[in-house]
XYZ file of C-alpha atoms in Angstrom:
205
model
C 68.636 86.917 137.368
C 70.769 90.023 136.694
C 74.459 89.460 135.995
C 76.995 91.337 138.138
C 79.681 93.278 136.295
C 83.118 94.340 137.484
C 84.336 97.452 135.670
C 87.556 99.427 135.988
C 86.006 102.153 138.135
C 85.104 99.651 140.853
C 88.595 98.252 141.470
C 91.732 99.619 143.121
C 95.173 98.154 143.839
C 96.944 98.532 147.184
C 100.281 97.430 148.651
C 101.209 96.807 152.271
C 104.412 97.350 154.268
C 107.459 95.136 154.752
C 107.609 92.539 156.178
C 104.420 90.981 154.873
C 103.951 89.109 158.150
C 104.241 92.239 160.313
C 101.752 94.820 161.499
C 99.980 96.952 158.915
C 99.358 99.862 161.313
C 102.128 102.172 162.505
C 101.115 102.689 166.134
C 99.099 99.575 166.902
C 101.636 96.892 166.001
C 99.956 93.669 164.941
C 96.272 94.373 164.483
C 94.347 91.724 166.388
C 90.849 91.549 164.960
C 89.222 91.606 168.399
C 90.783 94.991 169.223
C 89.935 98.398 167.730
C 92.221 99.866 165.083
C 94.482 102.701 166.164
C 97.307 104.495 164.446
C 98.253 105.057 160.829
C 97.307 102.567 158.136
C 100.468 101.496 156.293
C 98.611 100.095 153.282
C 99.022 102.450 150.315
C 97.119 102.724 147.074
C 98.956 102.488 143.761
C 97.863 105.308 141.448
C 97.270 105.608 137.695
C 96.936 101.817 137.401
C 95.826 100.719 133.934
C 95.339 96.979 134.342
C 95.666 94.218 136.925
C 95.859 90.458 136.391
C 96.263 87.794 139.041
C 96.416 84.016 138.864
C 97.656 80.919 140.627
C 99.006 77.642 139.314
C 98.728 74.424 141.303
C 100.732 71.672 139.615
C 99.448 68.175 140.409
C 101.426 65.149 139.271
C 99.634 61.801 138.779
C 100.805 58.726 140.680
C 100.446 55.563 138.628
C 101.122 51.932 139.379
C 101.201 48.636 137.556
C 97.836 46.996 137.190
C 95.740 50.154 137.099
C 95.072 52.414 134.135
C 93.864 55.414 136.121
C 96.089 57.342 138.488
C 95.781 56.238 142.102
C 96.558 59.691 143.457
C 97.653 63.207 142.570
C 100.336 65.004 144.558
C 101.803 68.494 144.415
C 105.621 68.240 144.281
C 105.971 72.015 144.500
C 104.052 74.762 146.282
C 101.484 76.695 144.225
C 102.679 79.661 142.185
C 100.819 82.933 142.715
C 101.295 85.722 140.166
C 100.239 89.359 139.998
C 100.803 91.560 136.951
C 99.889 95.233 136.725
C 100.853 98.375 134.846
C 100.554 102.086 135.542
C 101.555 105.438 134.105
C 104.888 106.690 135.434
C 104.653 110.049 137.212
C 106.142 111.253 140.500
C 107.778 108.013 141.764
C 105.161 107.687 144.513
C 104.254 104.206 143.328
C 107.918 103.196 143.245
C 108.305 104.353 146.834
C 105.267 102.295 147.871
C 106.618 99.244 146.044
C 109.860 99.328 148.036
C 112.274 101.093 145.709
C 114.633 103.544 147.411
C 113.684 107.089 146.369
C 115.925 109.970 147.469
C 116.740 113.534 146.500
C 120.331 114.757 146.549
C 121.651 111.497 148.001
C 123.578 108.835 146.115
C 121.452 105.779 146.759
C 120.760 102.744 144.607
C 117.085 102.321 143.820
C 117.290 98.615 144.717
C 119.214 99.072 147.967
C 116.218 98.469 150.234
C 115.066 95.436 148.254
C 118.548 93.891 148.081
C 119.007 94.386 151.826
C 115.616 92.691 152.386
C 114.285 95.807 154.088
C 111.505 96.501 151.589
C 111.227 93.295 149.563
C 108.232 91.141 150.586
C 104.829 92.813 150.721
C 101.141 91.976 150.622
C 99.073 93.230 147.701
C 95.334 93.840 147.779
C 92.801 94.266 144.969
C 89.663 95.846 146.388
C 86.423 95.678 144.426
C 83.574 98.039 145.256
C 79.927 97.097 145.062
C 78.340 97.199 141.627
C 77.573 100.742 140.522
C 80.068 102.372 142.907
C 83.514 103.861 142.281
C 86.370 102.498 144.359
C 87.440 106.057 145.228
C 84.110 107.134 146.672
C 84.470 108.015 150.330
C 81.353 106.053 151.268
C 81.926 103.112 148.962
C 81.142 99.562 150.059
C 83.838 97.017 149.234
C 82.200 93.786 148.183
C 85.347 91.675 148.252
C 89.146 91.817 148.464
C 91.718 89.628 146.730
C 94.972 89.360 148.672
C 98.394 88.313 147.382
C 100.625 87.271 150.280
C 104.418 87.531 150.570
C 104.758 89.149 147.156
C 108.212 89.736 145.657
C 108.809 91.863 142.571
C 110.340 89.670 139.858
C 110.093 92.110 136.963
C 109.939 95.904 136.619
C 110.072 97.474 133.180
C 109.415 100.905 131.699
C 108.149 101.514 128.183
C 108.362 105.046 126.752
C 107.235 105.948 123.234
C 106.715 109.197 121.371
C 103.144 110.402 121.732
C 102.307 108.020 124.586
C 102.524 108.135 128.354
C 105.500 106.237 129.831
C 104.117 103.004 131.240
C 105.566 100.809 133.976
C 104.870 97.064 134.004
C 105.393 95.065 137.202
C 105.289 91.329 137.883
C 104.969 90.022 141.428
C 105.217 86.424 142.608
C 103.670 85.522 145.937
C 103.366 82.586 148.314
C 99.637 82.737 148.976
C 96.326 84.153 147.802
C 93.074 84.689 149.665
C 89.606 85.983 148.870
C 87.607 87.918 151.461
C 84.027 89.102 151.027
C 84.767 92.366 152.863
C 87.199 95.291 152.974
C 89.043 93.958 156.030
C 90.259 90.665 157.414
C 93.412 88.654 157.923
C 96.417 89.505 155.768
C 97.190 86.931 153.042
C 100.755 86.385 154.272
C 102.068 83.035 155.461
C 105.006 82.069 157.609
C 107.681 81.413 154.940
C 109.429 78.816 157.122
C 106.393 76.845 158.300
C 103.987 77.506 155.438
C 101.209 78.331 157.910
C 98.851 81.343 157.592
C 99.425 84.435 159.722
C 96.383 84.346 161.986
C 96.862 87.403 164.208
C 97.543 90.240 161.743
C 94.717 92.007 159.958
C 94.251 94.744 157.391
C 91.633 97.344 156.615
């Protein structure tokens, strides 16, 4: 049986709008999956990405009692931790704008103003993987699956510049949820941060 390979040309990284629980289309509001998509897609691609890593950690603590050697149960005292790390070459600040940093020309504005005011802080992130043998940027590509990071907050942003090398930005995002979809569209990975329940009426494409 042939082994499937995932190479760099077949993956792309995207980021959604704020809030993560809101609509991802400008004119259609919340995209209900039973209705056709209208309007402008607010999900943006991040460009010049060099690497992407994602993971989740689910900490289970054993419950022991007298009279039994083995644990009688395992419980999670804390919610799972979802992490996303990626890096890209710094260029025209388009990625920074997509990530929620305040970008302006001729106006005195702090780059973190939108994030600190919670106007551009939580976002959904998507890693799309094209079918084997296809480039992610092909216009007729077929996305085989999508990894979604829900309610992602930037916890680290750093820039490394060295002589003879391209300036490289490294970003760390921590989220509240992760989902895997065997398609290029579906429900957003966001959850209600107060109830911990999935958002079931907002989709992406």
